[in-house]
mmCIF file with all atom_site columns, C-alpha atoms in Angstrom:
data_model
loop_
_atom_site.group_PDB
_atom_site.id
_atom_site.type_symbol
_atom_site.label_atom_id
_atom_site.label_alt_id
_atom_site.label_comp_id
_atom_site.label_asym_id
_atom_site.label_entity_id
_atom_site.label_seq_id
_atom_site.pdbx_PDB_ins_code
_atom_site.Cartn_x
_atom_site.Cartn_y
_atom_site.Cartn_z
_atom_site.occupancy
_atom_site.B_iso_or_equiv
_atom_site.pdbx_formal_charge
_atom_site.auth_seq_id
_atom_site.auth_comp_id
_atom_site.auth_asym_id
_atom_site.auth_atom_id
_atom_site.pdbx_PDB_model_num
ATOM 1   C CA . MET A 1 1   ? 97.167  70.445  107.953 1.00 0.00 ? 1   MET A CA 1
ATOM 2   C CA . ALA A 1 2   ? 93.827  69.549  109.565 1.00 0.00 ? 2   ALA A CA 1
ATOM 3   C CA . MET A 1 3   ? 94.959  71.276  112.755 1.00 0.00 ? 3   MET A CA 1
ATOM 4   C CA . ALA A 1 4   ? 95.740  74.485  110.820 1.00 0.00 ? 4   ALA A CA 1
ATOM 5   C CA . MET A 1 5   ? 92.303  74.437  109.185 1.00 0.00 ? 5   MET A CA 1
ATOM 6   C CA . GLN A 1 6   ? 90.634  73.873  112.562 1.00 0.00 ? 6   GLN A CA 1
ATOM 7   C CA . ARG A 1 7   ? 92.596  76.795  114.038 1.00 0.00 ? 7   ARG A CA 1
ATOM 8   C CA . ARG A 1 8   ? 91.478  79.022  111.142 1.00 0.00 ? 8   ARG A CA 1
ATOM 9   C CA . ALA A 1 9   ? 87.835  78.146  111.760 1.00 0.00 ? 9   ALA A CA 1
ATOM 10  C CA . ASN A 1 10  ? 88.094  79.452  115.330 1.00 0.00 ? 10  ASN A CA 1
ATOM 11  C CA . VAL A 1 11  ? 89.706  82.791  114.406 1.00 0.00 ? 11  VAL A CA 1
ATOM 12  C CA . ARG A 1 12  ? 87.554  85.920  114.285 1.00 0.00 ? 12  ARG A CA 1
ATOM 13  C CA . LEU A 1 13  ? 88.937  88.533  111.929 1.00 0.00 ? 13  LEU A CA 1
ATOM 14  C CA . PRO A 1 14  ? 88.264  92.279  112.189 1.00 0.00 ? 14  PRO A CA 1
ATOM 15  C CA . PRO A 1 15  ? 85.397  93.456  109.945 1.00 0.00 ? 15  PRO A CA 1
ATOM 16  C CA . GLU A 1 16  ? 87.644  95.420  107.556 1.00 0.00 ? 16  GLU A CA 1
ATOM 17  C CA . VAL A 1 17  ? 89.654  92.303  106.619 1.00 0.00 ? 17  VAL A CA 1
ATOM 18  C CA . ASN A 1 18  ? 88.734  90.906  103.211 1.00 0.00 ? 18  ASN A CA 1
ATOM 19  C CA . ARG A 1 19  ? 90.327  89.078  100.260 1.00 0.00 ? 19  ARG A CA 1
ATOM 20  C CA . VAL A 1 20  ? 91.004  92.264  98.268  1.00 0.00 ? 20  VAL A CA 1
ATOM 21  C CA . LEU A 1 21  ? 94.090  94.348  99.020  1.00 0.00 ? 21  LEU A CA 1
ATOM 22  C CA . TYR A 1 22  ? 94.667  97.881  97.764  1.00 0.00 ? 22  TYR A CA 1
ATOM 23  C CA . ILE A 1 23  ? 98.351  98.710  97.297  1.00 0.00 ? 23  ILE A CA 1
ATOM 24  C CA . ARG A 1 24  ? 99.747  102.238 97.000  1.00 0.00 ? 24  ARG A CA 1
ATOM 25  C CA . ASN A 1 25  ? 103.215 103.709 96.471  1.00 0.00 ? 25  ASN A CA 1
ATOM 26  C CA . LEU A 1 26  ? 104.249 101.114 93.898  1.00 0.00 ? 26  LEU A CA 1
ATOM 27  C CA . PRO A 1 27  ? 107.016 101.881 91.412  1.00 0.00 ? 27  PRO A CA 1
ATOM 28  C CA . TYR A 1 28  ? 105.389 103.083 88.173  1.00 0.00 ? 28  TYR A CA 1
ATOM 29  C CA . LYS A 1 29  ? 107.239 100.513 86.066  1.00 0.00 ? 29  LYS A CA 1
ATOM 30  C CA . ILE A 1 30  ? 106.248 97.434  88.117  1.00 0.00 ? 30  ILE A CA 1
ATOM 31  C CA . THR A 1 31  ? 104.788 94.581  86.063  1.00 0.00 ? 31  THR A CA 1
ATOM 32  C CA . GLY A 1 32  ? 102.057 92.089  86.839  1.00 0.00 ? 32  GLY A CA 1
ATOM 33  C CA . GLU A 1 33  ? 104.658 89.305  86.945  1.00 0.00 ? 33  GLU A CA 1
ATOM 34  C CA . GLU A 1 34  ? 106.679 91.182  89.579  1.00 0.00 ? 34  GLU A CA 1
ATOM 35  C CA . MET A 1 35  ? 103.488 91.685  91.578  1.00 0.00 ? 35  MET A CA 1
ATOM 36  C CA . TYR A 1 36  ? 102.797 87.923  91.426  1.00 0.00 ? 36  TYR A CA 1
ATOM 37  C CA . ASP A 1 37  ? 106.375 87.267  92.621  1.00 0.00 ? 37  ASP A CA 1
ATOM 38  C CA . ILE A 1 38  ? 105.938 89.571  95.624  1.00 0.00 ? 38  ILE A CA 1
ATOM 39  C CA . PHE A 1 39  ? 102.349 88.791  96.627  1.00 0.00 ? 39  PHE A CA 1
ATOM 40  C CA . GLY A 1 40  ? 102.195 85.153  95.485  1.00 0.00 ? 40  GLY A CA 1
ATOM 41  C CA . LYS A 1 41  ? 104.442 84.071  98.360  1.00 0.00 ? 41  LYS A CA 1
ATOM 42  C CA . TYR A 1 42  ? 101.516 84.514  100.747 1.00 0.00 ? 42  TYR A CA 1
ATOM 43  C CA . GLY A 1 43  ? 98.934  82.360  98.981  1.00 0.00 ? 43  GLY A CA 1
ATOM 44  C CA . ALA A 1 44  ? 96.915  81.684  95.860  1.00 0.00 ? 44  ALA A CA 1
ATOM 45  C CA . ILE A 1 45  ? 96.010  84.843  93.950  1.00 0.00 ? 45  ILE A CA 1
ATOM 46  C CA . ARG A 1 46  ? 92.811  85.139  91.958  1.00 0.00 ? 46  ARG A CA 1
ATOM 47  C CA . GLN A 1 47  ? 93.614  88.457  90.234  1.00 0.00 ? 47  GLN A CA 1
ATOM 48  C CA . ILE A 1 48  ? 96.034  91.393  90.178  1.00 0.00 ? 48  ILE A CA 1
ATOM 49  C CA . ARG A 1 49  ? 95.147  94.752  88.632  1.00 0.00 ? 49  ARG A CA 1
ATOM 50  C CA . VAL A 1 50  ? 97.963  97.285  88.280  1.00 0.00 ? 50  VAL A CA 1
ATOM 51  C CA . GLY A 1 51  ? 96.958  100.917 87.672  1.00 0.00 ? 51  GLY A CA 1
ATOM 52  C CA . ASN A 1 52  ? 97.891  102.211 84.222  1.00 0.00 ? 52  ASN A CA 1
ATOM 53  C CA . THR A 1 53  ? 96.222  105.631 83.935  1.00 0.00 ? 53  THR A CA 1
ATOM 54  C CA . PRO A 1 54  ? 97.775  108.842 85.272  1.00 0.00 ? 54  PRO A CA 1
ATOM 55  C CA . GLU A 1 55  ? 95.336  108.777 88.232  1.00 0.00 ? 55  GLU A CA 1
ATOM 56  C CA . THR A 1 56  ? 95.947  105.113 89.105  1.00 0.00 ? 56  THR A CA 1
ATOM 57  C CA . LYS A 1 57  ? 99.687  104.732 88.408  1.00 0.00 ? 57  LYS A CA 1
ATOM 58  C CA . GLY A 1 58  ? 101.521 103.444 91.460  1.00 0.00 ? 58  GLY A CA 1
ATOM 59  C CA . THR A 1 59  ? 98.479  101.561 92.745  1.00 0.00 ? 59  THR A CA 1
ATOM 60  C CA . ALA A 1 60  ? 97.167  98.020  92.379  1.00 0.00 ? 60  ALA A CA 1
ATOM 61  C CA . PHE A 1 61  ? 94.509  95.622  93.592  1.00 0.00 ? 61  PHE A CA 1
ATOM 62  C CA . VAL A 1 62  ? 95.425  92.085  94.613  1.00 0.00 ? 62  VAL A CA 1
ATOM 63  C CA . VAL A 1 63  ? 92.601  89.572  95.107  1.00 0.00 ? 63  VAL A CA 1
ATOM 64  C CA . TYR A 1 64  ? 93.462  86.420  97.059  1.00 0.00 ? 64  TYR A CA 1
ATOM 65  C CA . GLU A 1 65  ? 91.548  83.137  96.993  1.00 0.00 ? 65  GLU A CA 1
ATOM 66  C CA . ASP A 1 66  ? 91.615  82.961  100.801 1.00 0.00 ? 66  ASP A CA 1
ATOM 67  C CA . ILE A 1 67  ? 90.978  85.725  103.334 1.00 0.00 ? 67  ILE A CA 1
ATOM 68  C CA . PHE A 1 68  ? 93.711  84.441  105.680 1.00 0.00 ? 68  PHE A CA 1
ATOM 69  C CA . ASP A 1 69  ? 96.288  84.668  102.874 1.00 0.00 ? 69  ASP A CA 1
ATOM 70  C CA . ALA A 1 70  ? 95.215  88.272  102.244 1.00 0.00 ? 70  ALA A CA 1
ATOM 71  C CA . LYS A 1 71  ? 95.583  89.094  105.955 1.00 0.00 ? 71  LYS A CA 1
ATOM 72  C CA . ASN A 1 72  ? 99.023  87.460  106.058 1.00 0.00 ? 72  ASN A CA 1
ATOM 73  C CA . ALA A 1 73  ? 100.166 89.425  102.969 1.00 0.00 ? 73  ALA A CA 1
ATOM 74  C CA . CYS A 1 74  ? 98.815  92.694  104.369 1.00 0.00 ? 74  CYS A CA 1
ATOM 75  C CA . ASP A 1 75  ? 100.555 92.121  107.710 1.00 0.00 ? 75  ASP A CA 1
ATOM 76  C CA . HIS A 1 76  ? 103.899 91.245  106.118 1.00 0.00 ? 76  HIS A CA 1
ATOM 77  C CA . LEU A 1 77  ? 104.033 93.553  103.085 1.00 0.00 ? 77  LEU A CA 1
ATOM 78  C CA . SER A 1 78  ? 102.935 96.869  104.620 1.00 0.00 ? 78  SER A CA 1
ATOM 79  C CA . GLY A 1 79  ? 106.137 98.912  104.577 1.00 0.00 ? 79  GLY A CA 1
ATOM 80  C CA . PHE A 1 80  ? 107.942 96.398  102.330 1.00 0.00 ? 80  PHE A CA 1
ATOM 81  C CA . ASN A 1 81  ? 110.673 98.101  100.260 1.00 0.00 ? 81  ASN A CA 1
ATOM 82  C CA . VAL A 1 82  ? 110.332 97.709  96.467  1.00 0.00 ? 82  VAL A CA 1
ATOM 83  C CA . CYS A 1 83  ? 112.781 99.753  94.346  1.00 0.00 ? 83  CYS A CA 1
ATOM 84  C CA . ASN A 1 84  ? 113.378 102.180 97.237  1.00 0.00 ? 84  ASN A CA 1
ATOM 85  C CA . ARG A 1 85  ? 109.633 102.722 97.732  1.00 0.00 ? 85  ARG A CA 1
ATOM 86  C CA . TYR A 1 86  ? 107.796 101.525 100.822 1.00 0.00 ? 86  TYR A CA 1
ATOM 87  C CA . LEU A 1 87  ? 104.510 99.805  99.969  1.00 0.00 ? 87  LEU A CA 1
ATOM 88  C CA . VAL A 1 88  ? 101.267 100.881 101.591 1.00 0.00 ? 88  VAL A CA 1
ATOM 89  C CA . VAL A 1 89  ? 99.043  97.786  101.753 1.00 0.00 ? 89  VAL A CA 1
ATOM 90  C CA . LEU A 1 90  ? 95.424  98.279  102.834 1.00 0.00 ? 90  LEU A CA 1
ATOM 91  C CA . TYR A 1 91  ? 92.235  96.266  102.770 1.00 0.00 ? 91  TYR A CA 1
ATOM 92  C CA . TYR A 1 92  ? 89.966  97.461  99.982  1.00 0.00 ? 92  TYR A CA 1
ATOM 93  C CA . GLN A 1 93  ? 86.864  99.178  101.348 1.00 0.00 ? 93  GLN A CA 1
ATOM 94  C CA . ALA A 1 94  ? 84.186  99.787  98.730  1.00 0.00 ? 94  ALA A CA 1
ATOM 95  C CA . THR A 1 95  ? 82.307  102.243 100.938 1.00 0.00 ? 95  THR A CA 1
ATOM 96  C CA . LYS A 1 96  ? 85.339  104.554 101.096 1.00 0.00 ? 96  LYS A CA 1
ATOM 97  C CA . ALA A 1 97  ? 86.162  104.156 97.407  1.00 0.00 ? 97  ALA A CA 1
ATOM 98  C CA . PHE A 1 98  ? 82.763  105.399 96.246  1.00 0.00 ? 98  PHE A CA 1
ATOM 99  C CA . LYS A 1 99  ? 82.111  107.993 98.976  1.00 0.00 ? 99  LYS A CA 1
ATOM 100 C CA . LYS A 1 100 ? 83.761  110.859 97.036  1.00 0.00 ? 100 LYS A CA 1
ATOM 101 C CA . LEU A 1 101 ? 81.968  109.886 93.824  1.00 0.00 ? 101 LEU A CA 1
ATOM 102 C CA . ASP A 1 102 ? 78.616  109.755 95.661  1.00 0.00 ? 102 ASP A CA 1
ATOM 103 C CA . ALA A 1 103 ? 79.188  113.190 97.204  1.00 0.00 ? 103 ALA A CA 1
ATOM 104 C CA . GLU A 1 104 ? 79.883  114.730 93.790  1.00 0.00 ? 104 GLU A CA 1
ATOM 105 C CA . LYS A 1 105 ? 76.766  113.075 92.361  1.00 0.00 ? 105 LYS A CA 1
ATOM 106 C CA . LYS A 1 106 ? 74.604  114.382 95.230  1.00 0.00 ? 106 LYS A CA 1
ATOM 107 C CA . LEU A 1 107 ? 75.961  117.927 94.713  1.00 0.00 ? 107 LEU A CA 1
ATOM 108 C CA . ASP A 1 108 ? 75.035  117.724 91.012  1.00 0.00 ? 108 ASP A CA 1
ATOM 109 C CA . GLU A 1 109 ? 71.523  116.526 91.902  1.00 0.00 ? 109 GLU A CA 1
ATOM 110 C CA . LEU A 1 110 ? 71.166  119.358 94.434  1.00 0.00 ? 110 LEU A CA 1
ATOM 111 C CA . GLU A 1 111 ? 72.180  121.965 91.853  1.00 0.00 ? 111 GLU A CA 1
ATOM 112 C CA . LYS A 1 112 ? 69.661  120.537 89.352  1.00 0.00 ? 112 LYS A CA 1
ATOM 113 C CA . MET A 1 113 ? 66.883  120.671 91.966  1.00 0.00 ? 113 MET A CA 1
ATOM 114 C CA . LYS A 1 114 ? 67.783  124.273 92.853  1.00 0.00 ? 114 LYS A CA 1
ATOM 115 C CA . ALA A 1 115 ? 67.669  125.247 89.169  1.00 0.00 ? 115 ALA A CA 1
ATOM 116 C CA . LYS A 1 116 ? 64.396  123.390 88.634  1.00 0.00 ? 116 LYS A CA 1
ATOM 117 C CA . TYR A 1 117 ? 62.617  125.135 91.517  1.00 0.00 ? 117 TYR A CA 1
ATOM 118 C CA . GLY A 1 118 ? 64.399  128.485 91.214  1.00 0.00 ? 118 GLY A CA 1
ATOM 119 C CA . LEU A 1 119 ? 66.143  128.270 94.565  1.00 0.00 ? 119 LEU A CA 1
ATOM 120 C CA . ASN A 1 120 ? 69.251  130.339 94.153  1.00 0.00 ? 120 ASN A CA 1
ATOM 121 C CA . THR A 1 121 ? 70.544  130.850 97.674  1.00 0.00 ? 121 THR A CA 1
ATOM 122 C CA . PRO A 1 122 ? 73.471  133.221 98.183  1.00 0.00 ? 122 PRO A CA 1
ATOM 123 C CA . GLU A 1 123 ? 76.764  131.521 98.874  1.00 0.00 ? 123 GLU A CA 1
ATOM 124 C CA . HIS A 1 124 ? 78.148  131.905 102.403 1.00 0.00 ? 124 HIS A CA 1
ATOM 125 C CA . ASN A 1 125 ? 81.880  132.571 102.680 1.00 0.00 ? 125 ASN A CA 1
#
C-alpha cells in the first residue's frame, strides 16, 4: 500500500484531469443507486448528480474523493455500454461550461450599451 501511494506521488497528471466527471449519453431512467454501482467500483464517491430537467436528462456529474480514482473511472468507463447506450465520460471543465453563458451575457450588455448611446449599426449579412 505504501508503495502504491509513493508511486501516485510521482505521477504527473494532465491539467484537464480533476475529481469531477461529466457523463453524457446515460439512459433517461438511470437512478442514483445504479450510478453508484457503476462508478463506485473505481473509488470513493463524494457526490453524484443525475440530470432531471429536459435539458439535463441523460447527463450526470460524479465527484470522486481522489483524483486518481476519477482518472481510473474515466479511462475505464468511456464507451461503457449501459442499457445499449455507450457512455461518454469527460472531465468537467468549468471554463467550457460557462463560456456559452458568458457570451450571451456579453451580447446582452453590448445591446444595452448600443441602446444607451444610440449606436444602431446596420447588420451585415
